[in-house]
Every structure is written in C-alpha cells, then in structure tokens.
C-alpha cells in the first residue's frame, strides 16, 4: 500500500472513530419537531408506514423530509450533530416547508428487510425505490433522506448519505430543491 | 493521444494532486464553486491539453448537463449537448470530457465524424470529490468551446465494486432508441459489461486494492463507416455506456469494437433494417 493510501485509510478510520465517539442515542434533533416512526413487523421485517405522514403533509400543504437513521451509525450521528449545532439557522427553513419524519432503524436492517408502506402497498426497499424512480435502489446507505410531496412524489433525486449537505448553505440548497 | 503520450500526460497530472485548495473552502470546510469557474487543476490541465489555444467559455456551442448532487459518486449522469449539426463545412471534431479532481481527470476523448449527425453524448462518470465536470468541444475549424458544471459528490473512484456480472465481462450491447430515421440522426447506445476497475477500490474480503482494469476504447462504425472513436479511462463508471447519434443511410450493421486495459478485445453488432 502506498504511503498516500495508508494515510488516507488511517484518516478514514480516525474520522469514523471520531464520529463513533458521539452519543449513540442521538436522533433527529427535537428542535426540528420530528415525527418519530418506529418500524412495524419486526424482527422479520422493518416496515415504515408513511401514510399518516403523507396525509398530514396534504392537510398542511407541506413537504416531507424523510430521514432514515440507524441507532448504531456514526455518519447518522455526524449529520444529527450538525443539525443540532445549526438548529437556530436551519429550523425556520425546515419549519416553513417541511414536516420531518424520523425513521428509526439500525445497521443490521438490510435492504431486504426494510419495507415502506405507501398507498395500499408495502414494498421492500429496492422495489420501493424503483417505483419512485430513485437511483439509490442499488444500495441502502445509512443515513438516507427523501423529499416527498403529499402525494409521495419524490421532489428531487437525493444523494446517497448526507455528507454533501452538512454545511448550512448546502442544507439550504437541499431544502430549496436546488439541482 | 498515443498510449505513451497518454501515460506521460497522466504522470504529469499526478503532480497536480497536491495543489492547495484553501481558497475554495466554504463554511464548514467543504469546497464550493460556481459552475463556470476555473480551478487550479483545470488551469494546469488546460495548459497541458490545449497549449497556447483560446478556450471560449459558454453554452453557445456546447453544453454539459450534470446534477449538482448525484445519487452515487461512482455513477454521475453526464450529458453533452452540441448546438450545431454535424455538417462537412463545420462540425464537432472532438469532445474532451474531464473531471478536474479525479485521479485521472481526462475521462473521455471522442473523435467524431459527420456520420454522428448531431454530436450529443450521454454517459456516467465517477466523480471522486467535489469537482467541476467539463467538456471541451473542438470544432473542425480549430475553435475550442468549453462548458462546465460543479458536482458535489465523493468517493466515486473508491466505491465498492459491483461484481454481479463478471462472467459477462466484455459483452457489448448496441441498442437503437425508437425508430431508425434514414438520413437523419438516430439515437443509439453502446454498453460494455465491464467493472472498469479504477485501482482505488478495496476488495472487502481480501482487504487488497483491486488492480485497475478498464475499457480503453470503443470504436463505433455503421456499414464500415466510422461514426466515432472514444478513448476512455476509469473515470467512466462501471459497465461503460455511451448514448450517441448516428445517421443511417440504409440498412446495415452497427458495430462497436472495444479494447480494455488488459488488451481484451470485444465486439458488439446490431443489424438494422
């Protein structure tokens, strides 16, 4: 292994350890008034029923900011810590247009076990993603974010993970659906 | 560019990796830039690729379309749209597609003929870190036109490799989208089943880096008339796909000849009307 690669590997490990040292119990910060969804049907399947959230979004003319986090995922903790740090700046922007839905999962929950219920169908991750035309169907990544309107229509192709919007201006780009 | 020139060029580019980027830091420490901005890497690259030549920035002749954020850094959809038809008096002779901050920034060089009809191309690229993705369109009169987009993604060159279809490696599939239009640009695509390994991907089992193995060139012809030649690199995503146009003058065979970095040779054909 070249020196550069070794340095990069060590940096990656150090980064992961540093993120892992954040509290494991953290969730989407309360300041954003998230609606917490626990999975149903465990342990065989982990199904999240999005229907009540969609109905509420329609009623209140808001969009959904659906966050899938894992209890044991360092990168989820990093994103949540970022949101917590910048709540004063970000909460008004979230509150204006979005309802935050916090889906609780863990890294052991695979794409095959993860289901979403929308309308009269409950679909496994990959099929759900294909149905909504999301390119992330190939790989489940924690954390994941979806933006939906009240009819469960995706508003923008989101990236895998949250690493590209962990600054305030970039989080605002996402909220503004800036492509 | 000959293989030895290309090697020398890539060696010189390696020196580019250490260019400081402090001036690009945005709040939070992440780099940020306008779509049409330059970069230290681009300054270096453009001087190497087009020494002493004037590059005209803008979308009057060529436009590149890429998302600000893609689902995966290993597969960023990129579309090049040319604003002039391929006519013998003036046509797009060459398209250079680059990713400024990739380990190998020159992703593709497409050598075109008027048989393309309309020099529009689509493909998917690996983007290793926040970077500009650029196209340079070289016209038959020698003019150079360029356009760029800033893409925010990362890890495209070290993404976990897909090993689902290694038994099909080299399978080359040509498709025509919709109807064939005789004498008119007709949309088609070529896909090569290939991992296009970058050399930066880690085998999760052996914890060893997978050696580079990627498609070097795709040469497309119709009834033995060259449509285009593409020189490619591992900055193109796995299973390299090019969507292009060609002008059929009657029935015949659309043919793609593929060479990879281990001298693997593959051929795909499609018989048309």
GROMACS .gro file of C-alpha atoms in nm:
model
  452
    1UNK     CA    1   0.000   0.000   0.000
    2UNK     CA    2   0.139   0.341  -0.092
    3UNK     CA    3   0.207   0.598   0.178
    4UNK     CA    4  -0.073   0.817   0.044
    5UNK     CA    5  -0.324   0.534   0.060
    6UNK     CA    6  -0.210   0.438   0.408
    7UNK     CA    7  -0.253   0.797   0.525
    8UNK     CA    8  -0.597   0.813   0.362
    9UNK     CA    9  -0.701   0.483   0.522
   10UNK     CA   10  -0.585   0.600   0.864
   11UNK     CA   11  -0.767   0.930   0.814
   12UNK     CA   12  -1.086   0.742   0.725
   13UNK     CA   13  -1.055   0.522   1.033
   14UNK     CA   14  -0.984   0.824   1.252
   15UNK     CA   15  -1.287   1.001   1.106
   16UNK     CA   16  -1.512   0.706   1.169
   17UNK     CA   17  -1.383   0.667   1.525
   18UNK     CA   18  -1.432   1.034   1.592
   19UNK     CA   19  -1.790   1.015   1.462
   20UNK     CA   20  -1.844   0.694   1.657
   21UNK     CA   21  -1.745   0.868   1.977
   22UNK     CA   22  -2.060   1.083   1.952
   23UNK     CA   23  -2.353   0.971   2.169
   24UNK     CA   24  -2.514   0.658   2.024
   25UNK     CA   25  -2.860   0.761   2.145
   26UNK     CA   26  -2.877   1.078   1.935
   27UNK     CA   27  -3.167   1.111   1.691
   28UNK     CA   28  -3.304   1.383   1.463
   29UNK     CA   29  -3.284   1.685   1.697
   30UNK     CA   30  -3.603   1.774   1.882
   31UNK     CA   31  -3.580   2.139   1.773
   32UNK     CA   32  -3.695   2.028   1.427
   33UNK     CA   33  -4.010   1.873   1.578
   34UNK     CA   34  -3.963   1.540   1.400
   35UNK     CA   35  -4.238   1.281   1.391
   36UNK     CA   36  -4.076   0.959   1.501
   37UNK     CA   37  -4.173   0.639   1.318
   38UNK     CA   38  -4.079   0.305   1.467
   39UNK     CA   39  -4.079   0.003   1.235
   40UNK     CA   40  -4.363  -0.249   1.244
   41UNK     CA   41  -4.340  -0.623   1.183
   42UNK     CA   42  -4.002  -0.670   1.350
   43UNK     CA   43  -3.785  -0.871   1.364
   44UNK     CA   44  -3.869  -1.037   1.028
   45UNK     CA   45  -3.933  -0.709   0.854
   46UNK     CA   46  -3.899  -0.344   0.939
   47UNK     CA   47  -4.191  -0.168   0.781
   48UNK     CA   48  -4.242   0.205   0.793
   49UNK     CA   49  -4.595   0.322   0.724
   50UNK     CA   50  -4.567   0.661   0.554
   51UNK     CA   51  -4.941   0.704   0.501
   52UNK     CA   52  -5.022   0.913   0.813
   53UNK     CA   53  -4.730   1.145   0.737
   54UNK     CA   54  -4.844   1.186   0.377
   55UNK     CA   55  -5.200   1.262   0.487
   56UNK     CA   56  -5.069   1.525   0.726
   57UNK     CA   57  -4.848   1.676   0.455
   58UNK     CA   58  -5.150   1.707   0.227
   59UNK     CA   59  -5.359   1.862   0.504
   60UNK     CA   60  -5.092   2.116   0.599
   61UNK     CA   61  -4.966   2.178   0.243
   62UNK     CA   62  -4.615   2.081   0.340
   63UNK     CA   63  -4.344   1.859   0.201
   64UNK     CA   64  -4.196   1.561   0.382
   65UNK     CA   65  -3.831   1.544   0.486
   66UNK     CA   66  -3.799   1.170   0.550
   67UNK     CA   67  -3.485   1.074   0.739
   68UNK     CA   68  -3.377   0.712   0.777
   69UNK     CA   69  -3.119   0.686   1.052
   70UNK     CA   70  -2.962   0.390   1.226
   71UNK     CA   71  -2.907   0.372   1.601
   72UNK     CA   72  -2.551   0.244   1.552
   73UNK     CA   73  -2.441   0.450   1.252
   74UNK     CA   74  -2.154   0.700   1.301
   75UNK     CA   75  -2.246   0.901   0.993
   76UNK     CA   76  -2.602   0.941   1.121
   77UNK     CA   77  -2.463   1.080   1.446
   78UNK     CA   78  -2.245   1.320   1.250
   79UNK     CA   79  -2.541   1.454   1.050
   80UNK     CA   80  -2.761   1.480   1.358
   81UNK     CA   81  -2.483   1.663   1.544
   82UNK     CA   82  -2.455   1.906   1.251
   83UNK     CA   83  -2.831   1.969   1.263
   84UNK     CA   84  -2.816   2.021   1.638
   85UNK     CA   85  -2.527   2.267   1.609
   86UNK     CA   86  -2.705   2.474   1.347
   87UNK     CA   87  -3.063   2.443   1.469
   88UNK     CA   88  -3.100   2.820   1.515
   89UNK     CA   89  -3.019   2.880   1.150
   90UNK     CA   90  -3.193   2.578   1.000
   91UNK     CA   91  -3.512   2.514   1.197
   92UNK     CA   92  -3.702   2.813   1.048
   93UNK     CA   93  -3.623   2.688   0.697
   94UNK     CA   94  -3.730   2.333   0.777
   95UNK     CA   95  -4.045   2.451   0.955
   96UNK     CA   96  -4.154   2.675   0.668
   97UNK     CA   97  -4.198   2.400   0.411
   98UNK     CA   98  -4.129   2.060   0.564
   99UNK     CA   99  -4.255   1.804   0.810
  100UNK     CA  100  -3.964   1.598   0.937
  101UNK     CA  101  -4.024   1.224   0.961
  102UNK     CA  102  -3.762   1.035   1.159
  103UNK     CA  103  -3.748   0.665   1.067
  104UNK     CA  104  -3.563   0.460   1.330
  105UNK     CA  105  -3.355   0.170   1.213
  106UNK     CA  106  -3.018   0.003   1.271
  107UNK     CA  107  -2.727  -0.102   1.052
  108UNK     CA  108  -2.829  -0.467   1.083
  109UNK     CA  109  -3.150  -0.394   0.892
  110UNK     CA  110  -3.074  -0.477   0.531
  111UNK     CA  111  -3.246  -0.362   0.213
  112UNK     CA  112  -3.432  -0.694   0.201
  113UNK     CA  113  -3.581  -0.639   0.548
  114UNK     CA  114  -3.671  -0.274   0.503
  115UNK     CA  115  -4.027  -0.202   0.380
  116UNK     CA  116  -4.219   0.115   0.307
  117UNK     CA  117  -4.596   0.134   0.310
  118UNK     CA  118  -4.740   0.396   0.075
  119UNK     CA  119  -5.098   0.376  -0.052
  120UNK     CA  120  -5.222   0.017  -0.039
  121UNK     CA  121  -4.879  -0.137  -0.098
  122UNK     CA  122  -4.593  -0.234   0.127
  123UNK     CA  123  -4.277  -0.258  -0.080
  124UNK     CA  124  -3.924  -0.374   0.004
  125UNK     CA  125  -3.654  -0.109  -0.024
  126UNK     CA  126  -3.531  -0.182  -0.378
  127UNK     CA  127  -3.880  -0.212  -0.524
  128UNK     CA  128  -3.996   0.099  -0.345
  129UNK     CA  129  -3.700   0.288  -0.486
  130UNK     CA  130  -3.765   0.156  -0.837
  131UNK     CA  131  -4.130   0.257  -0.807
  132UNK     CA  132  -4.045   0.615  -0.722
  133UNK     CA  133  -3.760   0.628  -0.979
  134UNK     CA  134  -3.487   0.674  -0.719
  135UNK     CA  135  -3.138   0.582  -0.842
  136UNK     CA  136  -3.033   0.472  -0.494
  137UNK     CA  137  -3.213   0.142  -0.537
  138UNK     CA  138  -2.885  -0.046  -0.578
  139UNK     CA  139  -2.752   0.017  -0.231
  140UNK     CA  140  -2.908   0.104   0.104
  141UNK     CA  141  -2.699   0.367   0.278
  142UNK     CA  142  -2.745   0.500   0.631
  143UNK     CA  143  -2.842   0.776   0.673
  144UNK     CA  144  -3.076   0.839   0.382
  145UNK     CA  145  -3.305   1.131   0.312
  146UNK     CA  146  -3.607   1.151   0.082
  147UNK     CA  147  -3.805   1.460  -0.007
  148UNK     CA  148  -4.170   1.394  -0.093
  149UNK     CA  149  -4.475   1.598  -0.165
  150UNK     CA  150  -4.806   1.500  -0.008
  151UNK     CA  151  -4.873   1.255  -0.290
  152UNK     CA  152  -4.550   1.064  -0.221
  153UNK     CA  153  -4.391   1.206  -0.532
  154UNK     CA  154  -4.014   1.250  -0.490
  155UNK     CA  155  -3.918   1.615  -0.530
  156UNK     CA  156  -3.553   1.564  -0.615
  157UNK     CA  157  -3.301   1.286  -0.668
  158UNK     CA  158  -3.116   1.280  -0.339
  159UNK     CA  159  -2.757   1.164  -0.295
  160UNK     CA  160  -2.664   0.853  -0.101
  161UNK     CA  161  -2.577   0.961   0.253
  162UNK     CA  162  -2.578   1.313   0.388
  163UNK     CA  163  -2.210   1.402   0.351
  164UNK     CA  164  -2.275   1.653   0.073
  165UNK     CA  165  -2.510   1.869   0.277
  166UNK     CA  166  -2.350   1.904   0.614
  167UNK     CA  167  -2.293   2.277   0.588
  168UNK     CA  168  -2.569   2.532   0.637
  169UNK     CA  169  -2.560   2.665   0.278
  170UNK     CA  170  -2.569   2.312   0.140
  171UNK     CA  171  -2.852   2.202   0.368
  172UNK     CA  172  -3.041   2.507   0.242
  173UNK     CA  173  -2.969   2.403  -0.117
  174UNK     CA  174  -3.141   2.074  -0.041
  175UNK     CA  175  -3.441   2.240   0.122
  176UNK     CA  176  -3.474   2.470  -0.179
  177UNK     CA  177  -3.457   2.167  -0.413
  178UNK     CA  178  -3.158   2.322  -0.584
  179UNK     CA  179  -3.032   2.084  -0.850
  180UNK     CA  180  -0.324   1.082  -2.797
  181UNK     CA  181  -0.096   0.779  -2.829
  182UNK     CA  182  -0.070   0.536  -2.534
  183UNK     CA  183   0.282   0.656  -2.445
  184UNK     CA  184   0.179   1.022  -2.468
  185UNK     CA  185  -0.122   0.943  -2.259
  186UNK     CA  186   0.096   0.775  -1.995
  187UNK     CA  187   0.330   1.075  -1.984
  188UNK     CA  188   0.032   1.308  -1.962
  189UNK     CA  189  -0.115   1.109  -1.672
  190UNK     CA  190   0.221   1.108  -1.493
  191UNK     CA  191   0.238   1.485  -1.522
  192UNK     CA  192  -0.115   1.511  -1.393
  193UNK     CA  193  -0.024   1.313  -1.084
  194UNK     CA  194   0.180   1.614  -0.978
  195UNK     CA  195  -0.146   1.806  -0.982
  196UNK     CA  196  -0.286   1.620  -0.684
  197UNK     CA  197  -0.116   1.837  -0.426
  198UNK     CA  198  -0.249   2.170  -0.549
  199UNK     CA  199  -0.366   2.362  -0.242
  200UNK     CA  200  -0.737   2.441  -0.240
  201UNK     CA  201  -0.768   2.659   0.069
  202UNK     CA  202  -0.915   2.943  -0.135
  203UNK     CA  203  -1.210   2.717  -0.220
  204UNK     CA  204  -1.313   2.643   0.134
  205UNK     CA  205  -1.675   2.722   0.212
  206UNK     CA  206  -1.839   2.746   0.557
  207UNK     CA  207  -1.793   2.406   0.713
  208UNK     CA  208  -1.469   2.344   0.526
  209UNK     CA  209  -1.618   2.192   0.213
  210UNK     CA  210  -1.512   2.327  -0.124
  211UNK     CA  211  -1.757   2.532  -0.325
  212UNK     CA  212  -1.752   2.693  -0.664
  213UNK     CA  213  -1.963   2.845  -0.937
  214UNK     CA  214  -2.049   2.617  -1.228
  215UNK     CA  215  -1.848   2.823  -1.475
  216UNK     CA  216  -1.547   2.883  -1.251
  217UNK     CA  217  -1.197   2.761  -1.315
  218UNK     CA  218  -0.992   2.556  -1.070
  219UNK     CA  219  -0.619   2.515  -1.009
  220UNK     CA  220  -0.645   2.167  -1.160
  221UNK     CA  221  -0.820   2.300  -1.470
  222UNK     CA  222  -0.559   2.572  -1.517
  223UNK     CA  223  -0.295   2.300  -1.519
  224UNK     CA  224  -0.495   2.058  -1.735
  225UNK     CA  225  -0.597   2.308  -1.999
  226UNK     CA  226  -0.237   2.426  -2.037
  227UNK     CA  227  -0.129   2.065  -2.088
  228UNK     CA  228  -0.407   1.964  -2.324
  229UNK     CA  229  -0.451   2.281  -2.529
  230UNK     CA  230  -0.123   2.476  -2.502
  231UNK     CA  231  -0.148   2.829  -2.636
  232UNK     CA  232  -0.504   2.784  -2.764
  233UNK     CA  233  -0.802   3.002  -2.675
  234UNK     CA  234  -1.091   2.829  -2.498
  235UNK     CA  235  -1.428   3.002  -2.536
  236UNK     CA  236  -1.642   2.952  -2.225
  237UNK     CA  237  -2.020   2.944  -2.254
  238UNK     CA  238  -2.308   2.738  -2.383
  239UNK     CA  239  -2.340   2.879  -2.733
  240UNK     CA  240  -2.172   2.580  -2.898
  241UNK     CA  241  -2.166   2.307  -2.635
  242UNK     CA  242  -2.340   2.247  -2.304
  243UNK     CA  243  -2.273   1.993  -2.033
  244UNK     CA  244  -2.555   1.879  -1.806
  245UNK     CA  245  -2.485   1.708  -1.473
  246UNK     CA  246  -2.667   1.712  -1.141
  247UNK     CA  247  -2.541   1.929  -0.857
  248UNK     CA  248  -2.558   1.612  -0.645
  249UNK     CA  249  -2.583   1.261  -0.784
  250UNK     CA  250  -2.719   0.952  -0.613
  251UNK     CA  251  -2.374   0.793  -0.619
  252UNK     CA  252  -2.033   0.943  -0.690
  253UNK     CA  253  -1.949   0.629  -0.884
  254UNK     CA  254  -2.226   0.692  -1.134
  255UNK     CA  255  -2.291   1.056  -1.213
  256UNK     CA  256  -2.508   1.102  -1.523
  257UNK     CA  257  -2.348   1.346  -1.766
  258UNK     CA  258  -2.492   1.473  -2.092
  259UNK     CA  259  -2.311   1.672  -2.360
  260UNK     CA  260  -2.528   1.868  -2.600
  261UNK     CA  261  -2.389   2.029  -2.913
  262UNK     CA  262  -2.564   2.332  -3.055
  263UNK     CA  263  -2.459   2.285  -3.417
  264UNK     CA  264  -2.535   2.000  -3.658
  265UNK     CA  265  -2.252   1.786  -3.798
  266UNK     CA  266  -2.210   1.933  -4.146
  267UNK     CA  267  -1.898   1.889  -4.361
  268UNK     CA  268  -1.833   2.266  -4.361
  269UNK     CA  269  -1.828   2.286  -3.978
  270UNK     CA  270  -1.865   2.007  -3.727
  271UNK     CA  271  -1.756   1.893  -3.386
  272UNK     CA  272  -1.437   1.703  -3.447
  273UNK     CA  273  -1.352   1.608  -3.091
  274UNK     CA  274  -1.512   1.618  -2.749
  275UNK     CA  275  -1.298   1.606  -2.435
  276UNK     CA  276  -1.478   1.522  -2.110
  277UNK     CA  277  -1.292   1.593  -1.787
  278UNK     CA  278  -1.338   1.572  -1.411
  279UNK     CA  279  -1.095   1.824  -1.261
  280UNK     CA  280  -1.018   1.650  -0.933
  281UNK     CA  281  -1.026   1.286  -1.033
  282UNK     CA  282  -0.702   1.087  -1.007
  283UNK     CA  283  -0.725   1.059  -1.385
  284UNK     CA  284  -0.912   1.373  -1.492
  285UNK     CA  285  -0.941   1.307  -1.865
  286UNK     CA  286  -1.241   1.074  -1.867
  287UNK     CA  287  -1.307   1.055  -2.240
  288UNK     CA  288  -1.191   1.187  -2.575
  289UNK     CA  289  -1.441   1.130  -2.854
  290UNK     CA  290  -1.315   1.160  -3.209
  291UNK     CA  291  -1.619   1.230  -3.425
  292UNK     CA  292  -1.721   1.230  -3.788
  293UNK     CA  293  -2.018   1.386  -3.963
  294UNK     CA  294  -2.176   1.038  -3.951
  295UNK     CA  295  -2.279   1.126  -3.595
  296UNK     CA  296  -2.531   1.375  -3.734
  297UNK     CA  297  -2.568   1.553  -3.403
  298UNK     CA  298  -2.278   1.547  -3.154
  299UNK     CA  299  -2.478   1.476  -2.838
  300UNK     CA  300  -2.348   1.219  -2.593
  301UNK     CA  301  -2.454   1.077  -2.261
  302UNK     CA  302  -2.257   0.865  -2.020
  303UNK     CA  303  -2.195   0.811  -1.649
  304UNK     CA  304  -1.879   0.922  -1.475
  305UNK     CA  305  -1.706   0.858  -1.148
  306UNK     CA  306  -1.655   1.182  -0.955
  307UNK     CA  307  -1.413   1.131  -0.670
  308UNK     CA  308  -1.465   1.456  -0.481
  309UNK     CA  309  -1.637   1.792  -0.520
  310UNK     CA  310  -1.524   1.891  -0.866
  311UNK     CA  311  -1.603   2.059  -1.192
  312UNK     CA  312  -1.704   1.831  -1.476
  313UNK     CA  313  -1.609   1.987  -1.809
  314UNK     CA  314  -1.646   1.940  -2.179
  315UNK     CA  315  -1.425   2.091  -2.445
  316UNK     CA  316  -1.565   2.084  -2.797
  317UNK     CA  317  -1.304   2.107  -3.070
  318UNK     CA  318  -1.457   2.220  -3.399
  319UNK     CA  319  -1.330   2.133  -3.745
  320UNK     CA  320  -1.218   2.495  -3.788
  321UNK     CA  321  -0.992   2.463  -3.483
  322UNK     CA  322  -1.209   2.659  -3.238
  323UNK     CA  323  -1.233   2.532  -2.881
  324UNK     CA  324  -1.553   2.582  -2.681
  325UNK     CA  325  -1.599   2.473  -2.322
  326UNK     CA  326  -1.872   2.442  -2.063
  327UNK     CA  327  -1.865   2.310  -1.707
  328UNK     CA  328  -2.080   2.208  -1.411
  329UNK     CA  329  -1.983   2.183  -1.047
  330UNK     CA  330  -2.078   1.846  -0.897
  331UNK     CA  331  -2.092   1.776  -0.526
  332UNK     CA  332  -2.024   1.415  -0.453
  333UNK     CA  333  -1.742   1.198  -0.333
  334UNK     CA  334  -1.589   0.853  -0.333
  335UNK     CA  335  -1.662   0.779  -0.697
  336UNK     CA  336  -1.324   0.620  -0.763
  337UNK     CA  337  -1.320   0.408  -0.448
  338UNK     CA  338  -1.685   0.299  -0.435
  339UNK     CA  339  -1.744  -0.068  -0.352
  340UNK     CA  340  -1.714  -0.255  -0.681
  341UNK     CA  341  -2.004  -0.441  -0.832
  342UNK     CA  342  -1.909  -0.799  -0.905
  343UNK     CA  343  -2.251  -0.926  -1.016
  344UNK     CA  344  -2.174  -0.995  -1.381
  345UNK     CA  345  -1.804  -1.073  -1.414
  346UNK     CA  346  -1.886  -1.383  -1.621
  347UNK     CA  347  -2.026  -1.146  -1.885
  348UNK     CA  348  -1.717  -0.922  -1.892
  349UNK     CA  349  -1.677  -0.766  -2.235
  350UNK     CA  350  -2.031  -0.832  -2.352
  351UNK     CA  351  -2.103  -0.538  -2.579
  352UNK     CA  352  -2.462  -0.443  -2.644
  353UNK     CA  353  -2.582  -0.191  -2.903
  354UNK     CA  354  -2.934  -0.057  -2.894
  355UNK     CA  355  -3.131   0.186  -3.106
  356UNK     CA  356  -3.377   0.401  -2.916
  357UNK     CA  357  -3.703   0.432  -3.106
  358UNK     CA  358  -3.732   0.432  -3.482
  359UNK     CA  359  -3.444   0.436  -3.729
  360UNK     CA  360  -3.451   0.754  -3.938
  361UNK     CA  361  -3.278   0.710  -4.272
  362UNK     CA  362  -3.059   1.013  -4.343
  363UNK     CA  363  -3.137   1.164  -4.001
  364UNK     CA  364  -2.959   1.147  -3.664
  365UNK     CA  365  -3.084   0.834  -3.490
  366UNK     CA  366  -3.032   0.779  -3.118
  367UNK     CA  367  -2.840   0.468  -3.012
  368UNK     CA  368  -2.632   0.341  -2.723
  369UNK     CA  369  -2.346   0.105  -2.661
  370UNK     CA  370  -2.290  -0.065  -2.325
  371UNK     CA  371  -1.992  -0.280  -2.232
  372UNK     CA  372  -2.034  -0.510  -1.934
  373UNK     CA  373  -1.711  -0.433  -1.752
  374UNK     CA  374  -1.617  -0.348  -1.392
  375UNK     CA  375  -1.400  -0.058  -1.511
  376UNK     CA  376  -1.189  -0.102  -1.200
  377UNK     CA  377  -1.004   0.212  -1.102
  378UNK     CA  378  -0.732   0.061  -0.885
  379UNK     CA  379  -0.867   0.255  -0.585
  380UNK     CA  380  -1.139   0.008  -0.489
  381UNK     CA  381  -1.087  -0.214  -0.190
  382UNK     CA  382  -1.175  -0.582  -0.200
  383UNK     CA  383  -1.378  -0.608   0.119
  384UNK     CA  384  -1.276  -0.972   0.170
  385UNK     CA  385  -0.902  -0.966   0.099
  386UNK     CA  386  -0.861  -0.600   0.205
  387UNK     CA  387  -0.638  -0.560  -0.100
  388UNK     CA  388  -0.682  -0.296  -0.367
  389UNK     CA  389  -0.830  -0.433  -0.687
  390UNK     CA  390  -0.589  -0.369  -0.977
  391UNK     CA  391  -0.707  -0.127  -1.244
  392UNK     CA  392  -0.889  -0.290  -1.534
  393UNK     CA  393  -1.096  -0.066  -1.752
  394UNK     CA  394  -1.224  -0.003  -2.103
  395UNK     CA  395  -0.968   0.191  -2.304
  396UNK     CA  396  -1.152   0.247  -2.628
  397UNK     CA  397  -1.482   0.199  -2.806
  398UNK     CA  398  -1.486   0.237  -3.184
  399UNK     CA  399  -1.830   0.261  -3.342
  400UNK     CA  400  -1.897   0.224  -3.715
  401UNK     CA  401  -2.200   0.183  -3.933
  402UNK     CA  402  -2.166  -0.021  -4.253
  403UNK     CA  403  -1.788   0.009  -4.211
  404UNK     CA  404  -1.803   0.390  -4.194
  405UNK     CA  405  -1.657   0.536  -3.879
  406UNK     CA  406  -1.914   0.708  -3.658
  407UNK     CA  407  -1.680   0.787  -3.367
  408UNK     CA  408  -1.383   0.658  -3.171
  409UNK     CA  409  -1.384   0.700  -2.794
  410UNK     CA  410  -1.068   0.689  -2.584
  411UNK     CA  411  -1.183   0.625  -2.229
  412UNK     CA  412  -1.047   0.599  -1.879
  413UNK     CA  413  -1.154   0.463  -1.542
  414UNK     CA  414  -1.330   0.791  -1.470
  415UNK     CA  415  -1.613   0.638  -1.672
  416UNK     CA  416  -1.844   0.434  -1.448
  417UNK     CA  417  -1.860   0.056  -1.447
  418UNK     CA  418  -2.038  -0.101  -1.743
  419UNK     CA  419  -1.940   0.197  -1.962
  420UNK     CA  420  -2.230   0.324  -2.165
  421UNK     CA  421  -2.230   0.586  -2.436
  422UNK     CA  422  -2.551   0.721  -2.581
  423UNK     CA  423  -2.489   0.878  -2.919
  424UNK     CA  424  -2.642   0.958  -3.257
  425UNK     CA  425  -2.559   0.820  -3.598
  426UNK     CA  426  -2.700   0.877  -3.946
  427UNK     CA  427  -2.807   0.556  -4.119
  428UNK     CA  428  -2.801   0.581  -4.498
  429UNK     CA  429  -2.979   0.248  -4.538
  430UNK     CA  430  -2.977  -0.096  -4.380
  431UNK     CA  431  -2.656  -0.239  -4.242
  432UNK     CA  432  -2.456  -0.328  -3.938
  433UNK     CA  433  -2.387  -0.100  -3.645
  434UNK     CA  434  -2.064  -0.224  -3.489
  435UNK     CA  435  -1.869  -0.146  -3.174
  436UNK     CA  436  -1.511  -0.265  -3.121
  437UNK     CA  437  -1.390  -0.246  -2.763
  438UNK     CA  438  -1.042  -0.272  -2.613
  439UNK     CA  439  -0.966  -0.279  -2.243
  440UNK     CA  440  -0.654  -0.203  -2.041
  441UNK     CA  441  -0.550  -0.570  -2.042
  442UNK     CA  442  -0.579  -0.582  -2.420
  443UNK     CA  443  -0.911  -0.762  -2.404
  444UNK     CA  444  -1.093  -0.722  -2.738
  445UNK     CA  445  -1.470  -0.734  -2.760
  446UNK     CA  446  -1.718  -0.674  -3.037
  447UNK     CA  447  -2.087  -0.596  -3.041
  448UNK     CA  448  -2.305  -0.568  -3.351
  449UNK     CA  449  -2.660  -0.473  -3.434
  450UNK     CA  450  -2.821  -0.542  -3.771
  451UNK     CA  451  -3.059  -0.272  -3.887
  452UNK     CA  452  -3.336  -0.297  -4.147
   0.00000   0.00000   0.00000
